[in-house]
Short mmCIF file of C-alpha atoms and ligand atoms in Angstrom, two decimals:
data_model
loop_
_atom_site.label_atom_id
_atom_site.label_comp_id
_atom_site.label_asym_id
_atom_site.label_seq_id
_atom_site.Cartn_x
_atom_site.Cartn_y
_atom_site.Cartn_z
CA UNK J 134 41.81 10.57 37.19
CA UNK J 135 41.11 14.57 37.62
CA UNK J 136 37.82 16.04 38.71
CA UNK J 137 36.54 16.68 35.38
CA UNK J 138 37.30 13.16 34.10
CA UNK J 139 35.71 11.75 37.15
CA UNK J 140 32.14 14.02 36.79
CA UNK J 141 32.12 13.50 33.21
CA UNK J 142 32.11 9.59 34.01
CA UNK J 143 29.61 10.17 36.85
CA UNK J 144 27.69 11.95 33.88
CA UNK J 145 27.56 8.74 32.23
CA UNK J 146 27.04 6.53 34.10
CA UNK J 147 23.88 8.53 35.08
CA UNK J 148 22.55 9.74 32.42
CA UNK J 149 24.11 7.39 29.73
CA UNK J 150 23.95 8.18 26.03
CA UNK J 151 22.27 11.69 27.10
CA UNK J 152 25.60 12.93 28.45
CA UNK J 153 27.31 12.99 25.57
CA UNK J 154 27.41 15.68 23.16
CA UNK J 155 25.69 16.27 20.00
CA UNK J 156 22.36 15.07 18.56
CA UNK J 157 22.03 12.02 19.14
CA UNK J 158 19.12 9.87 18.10
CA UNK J 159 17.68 6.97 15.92
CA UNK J 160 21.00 5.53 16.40
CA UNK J 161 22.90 8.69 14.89
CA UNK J 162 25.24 10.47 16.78
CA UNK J 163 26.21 14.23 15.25
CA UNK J 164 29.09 16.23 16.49
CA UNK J 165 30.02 19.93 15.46
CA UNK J 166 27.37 20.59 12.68
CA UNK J 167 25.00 22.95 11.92
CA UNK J 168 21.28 21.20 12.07
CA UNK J 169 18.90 23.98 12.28
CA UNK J 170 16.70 22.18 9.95
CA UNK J 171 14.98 20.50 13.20
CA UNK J 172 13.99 23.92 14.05
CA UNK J 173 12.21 25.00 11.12
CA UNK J 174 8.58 25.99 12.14
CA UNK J 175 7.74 23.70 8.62
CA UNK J 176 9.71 21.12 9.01
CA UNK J 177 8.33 20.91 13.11
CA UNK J 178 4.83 21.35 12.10
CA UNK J 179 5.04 18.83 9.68
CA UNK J 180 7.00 16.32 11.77
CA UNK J 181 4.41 16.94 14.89
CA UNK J 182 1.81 16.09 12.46
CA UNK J 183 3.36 12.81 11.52
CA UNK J 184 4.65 11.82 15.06
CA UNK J 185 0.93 12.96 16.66
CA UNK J 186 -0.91 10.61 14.26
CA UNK J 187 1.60 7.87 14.87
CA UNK J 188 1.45 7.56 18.57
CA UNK J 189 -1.02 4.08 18.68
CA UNK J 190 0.98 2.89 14.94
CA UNK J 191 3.87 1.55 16.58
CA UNK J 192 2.40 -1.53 18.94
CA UNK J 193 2.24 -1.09 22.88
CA UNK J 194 5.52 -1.11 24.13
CA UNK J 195 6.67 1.41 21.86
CA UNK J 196 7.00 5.24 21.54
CA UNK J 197 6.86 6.72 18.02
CA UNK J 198 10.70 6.89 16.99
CA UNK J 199 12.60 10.08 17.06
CA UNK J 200 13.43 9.67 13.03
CA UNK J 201 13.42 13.33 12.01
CA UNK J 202 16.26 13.02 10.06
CA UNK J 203 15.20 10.44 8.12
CA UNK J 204 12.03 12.53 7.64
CA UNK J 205 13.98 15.48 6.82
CA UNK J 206 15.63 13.41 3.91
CA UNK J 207 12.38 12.53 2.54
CA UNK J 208 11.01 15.92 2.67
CA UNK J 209 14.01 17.19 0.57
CA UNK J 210 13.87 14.39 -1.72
CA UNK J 211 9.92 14.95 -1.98
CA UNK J 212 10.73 18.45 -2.71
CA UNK J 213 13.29 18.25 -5.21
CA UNK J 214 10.71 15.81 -7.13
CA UNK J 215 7.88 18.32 -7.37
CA UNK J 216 10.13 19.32 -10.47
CA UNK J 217 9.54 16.35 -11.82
CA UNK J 218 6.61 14.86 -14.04
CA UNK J 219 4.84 12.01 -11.90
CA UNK J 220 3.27 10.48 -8.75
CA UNK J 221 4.54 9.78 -5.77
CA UNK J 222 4.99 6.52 -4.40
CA UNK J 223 5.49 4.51 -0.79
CA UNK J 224 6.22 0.97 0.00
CA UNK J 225 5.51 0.56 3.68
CA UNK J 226 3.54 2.94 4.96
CA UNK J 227 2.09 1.55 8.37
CA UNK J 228 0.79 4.42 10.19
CA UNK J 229 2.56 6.72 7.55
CA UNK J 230 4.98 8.30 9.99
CA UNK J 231 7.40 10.19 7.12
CA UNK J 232 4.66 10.10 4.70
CA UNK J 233 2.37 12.41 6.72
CA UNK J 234 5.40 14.21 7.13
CA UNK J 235 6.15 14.73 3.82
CA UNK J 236 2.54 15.29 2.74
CA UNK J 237 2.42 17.93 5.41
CA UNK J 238 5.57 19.51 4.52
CA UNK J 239 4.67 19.55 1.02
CA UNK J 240 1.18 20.91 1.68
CA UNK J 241 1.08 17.69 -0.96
CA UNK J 242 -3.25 18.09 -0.83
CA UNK J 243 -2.67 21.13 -3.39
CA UNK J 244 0.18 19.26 -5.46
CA UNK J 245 -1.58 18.14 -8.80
CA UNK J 246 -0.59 14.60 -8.22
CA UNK J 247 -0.95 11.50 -6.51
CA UNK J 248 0.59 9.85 -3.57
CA UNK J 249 -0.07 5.80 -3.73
CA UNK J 250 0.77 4.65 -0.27
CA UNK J 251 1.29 0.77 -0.75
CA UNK J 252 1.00 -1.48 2.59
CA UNK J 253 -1.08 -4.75 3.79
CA UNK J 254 -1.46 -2.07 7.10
CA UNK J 255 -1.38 -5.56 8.93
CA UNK J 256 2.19 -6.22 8.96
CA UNK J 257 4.72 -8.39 6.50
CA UNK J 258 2.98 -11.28 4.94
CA UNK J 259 5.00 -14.40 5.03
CA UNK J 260 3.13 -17.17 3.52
CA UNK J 261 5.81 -16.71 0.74
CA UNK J 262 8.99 -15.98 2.95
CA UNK J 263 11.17 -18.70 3.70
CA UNK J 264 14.34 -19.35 6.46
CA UNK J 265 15.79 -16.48 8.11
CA UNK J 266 13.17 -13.98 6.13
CA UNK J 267 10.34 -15.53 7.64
CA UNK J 268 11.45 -15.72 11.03
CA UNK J 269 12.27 -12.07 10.66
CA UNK J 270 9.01 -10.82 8.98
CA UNK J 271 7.27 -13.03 12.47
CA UNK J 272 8.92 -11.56 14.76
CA UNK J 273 8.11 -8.12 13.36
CA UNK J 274 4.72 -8.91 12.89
CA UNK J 275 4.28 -10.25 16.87
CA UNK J 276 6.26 -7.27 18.53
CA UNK J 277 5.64 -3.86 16.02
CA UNK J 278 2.62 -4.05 13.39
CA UNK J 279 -0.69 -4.46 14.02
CA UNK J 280 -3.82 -3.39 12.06
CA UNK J 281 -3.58 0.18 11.72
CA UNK J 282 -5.43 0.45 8.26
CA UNK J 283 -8.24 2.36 10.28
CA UNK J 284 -5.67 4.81 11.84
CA UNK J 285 -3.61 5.38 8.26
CA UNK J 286 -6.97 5.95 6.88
CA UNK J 287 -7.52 8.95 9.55
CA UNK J 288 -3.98 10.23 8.86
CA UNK J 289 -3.96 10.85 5.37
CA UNK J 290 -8.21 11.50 5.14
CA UNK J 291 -7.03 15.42 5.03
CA UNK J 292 -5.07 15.10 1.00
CA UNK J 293 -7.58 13.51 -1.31
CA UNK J 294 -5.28 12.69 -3.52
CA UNK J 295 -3.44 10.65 -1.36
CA UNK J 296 -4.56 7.07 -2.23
CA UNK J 297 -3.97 3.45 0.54
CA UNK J 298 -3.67 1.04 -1.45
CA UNK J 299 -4.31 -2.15 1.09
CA UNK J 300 -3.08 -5.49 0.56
CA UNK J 301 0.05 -7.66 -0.72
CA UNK J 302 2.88 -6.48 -2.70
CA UNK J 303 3.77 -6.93 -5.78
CA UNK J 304 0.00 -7.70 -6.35
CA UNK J 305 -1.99 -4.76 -5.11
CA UNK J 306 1.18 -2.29 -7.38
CA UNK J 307 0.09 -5.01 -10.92
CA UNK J 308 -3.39 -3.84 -10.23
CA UNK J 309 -2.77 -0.28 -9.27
CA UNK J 310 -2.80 2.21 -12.65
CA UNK J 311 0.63 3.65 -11.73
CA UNK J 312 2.14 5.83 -13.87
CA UNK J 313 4.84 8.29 -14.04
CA UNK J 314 7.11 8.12 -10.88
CA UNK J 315 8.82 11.34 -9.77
CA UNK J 316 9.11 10.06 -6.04
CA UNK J 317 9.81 6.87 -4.54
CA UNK J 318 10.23 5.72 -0.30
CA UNK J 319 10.93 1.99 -0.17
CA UNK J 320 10.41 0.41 3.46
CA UNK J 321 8.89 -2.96 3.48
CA UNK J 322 11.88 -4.39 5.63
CA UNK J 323 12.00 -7.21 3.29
CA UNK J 324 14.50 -7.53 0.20
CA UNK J 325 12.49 -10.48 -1.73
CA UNK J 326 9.52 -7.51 -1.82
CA UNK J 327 11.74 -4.60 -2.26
CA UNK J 328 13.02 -6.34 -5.24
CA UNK J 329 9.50 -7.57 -6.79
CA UNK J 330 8.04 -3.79 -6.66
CA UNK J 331 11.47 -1.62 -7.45
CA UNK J 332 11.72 -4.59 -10.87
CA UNK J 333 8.03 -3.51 -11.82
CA UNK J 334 8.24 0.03 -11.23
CA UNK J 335 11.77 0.67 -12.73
CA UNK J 336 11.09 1.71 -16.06
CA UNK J 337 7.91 4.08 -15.03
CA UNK J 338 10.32 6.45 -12.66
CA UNK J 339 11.67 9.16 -14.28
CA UNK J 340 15.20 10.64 -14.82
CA UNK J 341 16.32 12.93 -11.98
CA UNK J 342 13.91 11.40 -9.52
CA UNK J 343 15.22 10.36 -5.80
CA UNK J 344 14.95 6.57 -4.32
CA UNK J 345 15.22 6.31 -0.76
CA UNK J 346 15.65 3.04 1.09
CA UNK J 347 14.49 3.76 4.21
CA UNK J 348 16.74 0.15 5.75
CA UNK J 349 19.48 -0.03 3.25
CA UNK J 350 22.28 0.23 5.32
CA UNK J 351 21.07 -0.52 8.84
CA UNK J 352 22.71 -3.25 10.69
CA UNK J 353 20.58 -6.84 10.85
CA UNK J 354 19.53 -5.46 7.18
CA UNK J 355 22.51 -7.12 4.87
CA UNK J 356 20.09 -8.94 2.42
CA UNK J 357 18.23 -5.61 1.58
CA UNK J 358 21.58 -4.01 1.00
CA UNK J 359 23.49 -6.47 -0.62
CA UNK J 360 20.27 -6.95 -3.36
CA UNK J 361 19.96 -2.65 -3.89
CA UNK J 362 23.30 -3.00 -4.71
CA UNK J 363 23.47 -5.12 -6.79
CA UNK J 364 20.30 -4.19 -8.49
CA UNK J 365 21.62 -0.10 -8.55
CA UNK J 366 25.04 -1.95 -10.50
CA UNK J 367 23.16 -3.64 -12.78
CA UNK J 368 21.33 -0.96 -13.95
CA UNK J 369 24.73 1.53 -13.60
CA UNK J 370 23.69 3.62 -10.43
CA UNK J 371 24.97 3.80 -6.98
CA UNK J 372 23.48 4.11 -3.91
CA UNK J 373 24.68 6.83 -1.39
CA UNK J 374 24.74 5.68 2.04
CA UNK J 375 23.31 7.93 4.49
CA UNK J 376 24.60 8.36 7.87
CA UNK J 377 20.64 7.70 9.26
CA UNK J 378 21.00 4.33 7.41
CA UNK J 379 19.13 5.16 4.45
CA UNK J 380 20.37 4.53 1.20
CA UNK J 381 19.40 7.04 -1.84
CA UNK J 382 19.46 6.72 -5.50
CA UNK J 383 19.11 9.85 -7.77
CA UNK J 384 17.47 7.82 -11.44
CA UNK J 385 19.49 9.17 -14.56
C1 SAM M 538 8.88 -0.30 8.64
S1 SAM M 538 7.20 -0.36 8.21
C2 SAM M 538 6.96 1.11 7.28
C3 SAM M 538 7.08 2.35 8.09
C4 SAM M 538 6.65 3.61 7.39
N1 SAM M 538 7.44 3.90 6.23
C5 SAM M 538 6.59 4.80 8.31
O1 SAM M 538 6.95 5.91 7.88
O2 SAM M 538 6.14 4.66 9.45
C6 SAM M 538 7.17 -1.63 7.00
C7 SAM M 538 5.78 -1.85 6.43
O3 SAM M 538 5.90 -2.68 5.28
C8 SAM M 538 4.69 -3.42 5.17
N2 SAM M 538 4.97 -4.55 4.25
C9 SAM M 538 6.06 -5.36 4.25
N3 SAM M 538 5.97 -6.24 3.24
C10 SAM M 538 4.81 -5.98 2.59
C11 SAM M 538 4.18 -6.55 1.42
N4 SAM M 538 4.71 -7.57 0.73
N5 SAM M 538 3.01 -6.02 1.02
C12 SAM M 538 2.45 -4.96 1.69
N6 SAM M 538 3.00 -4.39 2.78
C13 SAM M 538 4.17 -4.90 3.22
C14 SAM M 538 4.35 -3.78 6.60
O4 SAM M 538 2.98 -4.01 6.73
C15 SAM M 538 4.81 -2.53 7.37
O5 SAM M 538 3.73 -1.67 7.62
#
């Protein structure tokens, strides 16, 4: 082994995944491209906003995820739908991490529209999860979510016309007056859900407007991304896997 070899695996060994090169985070490694994006003074403002207002969202033990990527999809998916007729719509919001991000971005307090933000802000009800689901949505619930209604409250309180809408879905979206859809972030972690709120809302999002699926293709997620696609083929779409994980579906 020559000297470099041996100081590049010294490197490692150290300072382990930071030794390598690239950008490298949320489980994404980049090599070679051009990512200035992270350094817009927009895009950084916005993203400080949402990570700031997110630091006691994310339980005890952890820190609020380095996810700008995934933020930066939503913000150009939110962006591109601002041509669009309709509201904007979340499910699973928690502490509203790339929400606020978005809303930020999109200075979304002028926008003539509404933002619905869907969530129990409590974590994943299972009283109607069985098997493998349920043991999932409990072990989410004990080591991330906690009650952070309060604290999502606080976050969006600046845009009035972003509206929390707290409690269990499907129920709380069959008595929301949702309209028009130009915008939709699904992230309830749970494909049973995901399924019950993208079959309701289907028909109200219009043509042209972006999907994103903040889980589809992460690993430990196969339920959520077997059921989008087969839900996306049944209804002739396909879903573009992300390399953050995400999966996004442009409605035609
Ligand atoms: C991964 S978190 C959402 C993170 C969020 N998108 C962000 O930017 O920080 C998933 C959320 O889905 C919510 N959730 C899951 N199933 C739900 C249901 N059936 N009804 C309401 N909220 C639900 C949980 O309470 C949790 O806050």
């Amino acid at each position: 082994m020559g000297m470099r070899e041996f100081r590049k695996r010294v490197n490692l060994f150290f300072n382990g995944e930071k030794a390598l090169p690239g950008f490298h985070a949320d489980n994404l490694r980049v090599l070679k491209k051009n990512i200035g994006f992270l350094d817009e003074p927009r895009f950084k403002e916005a993203w400080e906003f949402g990570r700031s207002g997110n630091k006691h969202a994310f339980g005890k033990k952890r820190d609020v995820p380095d996810i700008r990527w995934r933020a930066h999809v939503c913000c150009w998916a939110a962006s591109n739908a601002l041509s669009l007729e309709g509201d904007f719509v979340e499910f699973g919001v928690n502490g509203g991490l790339v929400s606020m991000t978005v809303c930020e971005y999109l200075n979304f307090g002028k926008q003539d529209r509404t933002f619905w933000l869907f969530d129990t802000f409590a974590g994943i009800p299972t009283e109607s999860l069985s098997g493998e689901a349920a043991e999932k949505a409990k072990r989410a619930n004990d080591g991330l979510y906690s009650d952070v209604y309060e604290i999502a409250k606080r976050n969006f309180s600046k845009f009035e016309n972003a509206r929390l809408v707290r409690g269990t879905l499907p129920e709380t979206l069959d008595a929301s007056p949702v309209g028009k859809i130009a915008y939709l972030s699904v992230d309830l972690n749970v494909a049973k859900y995901e399924r019950e709120c993208i079959e309701r809302v289907w028909d109200r999002i219009v043509p042209g407007a972006p999907i994103v699926l903040d889980d589809y293709a992460f690993q430990g997620h196969e339920d959520q991304y077997e059921m989008w696609n087969e839900f996306a083929t049944a209804w002739g779409h396909m879903v573009l896997t992300l390399p953050t994980g995400q999966g996004l579906i442009i409605k035609h």
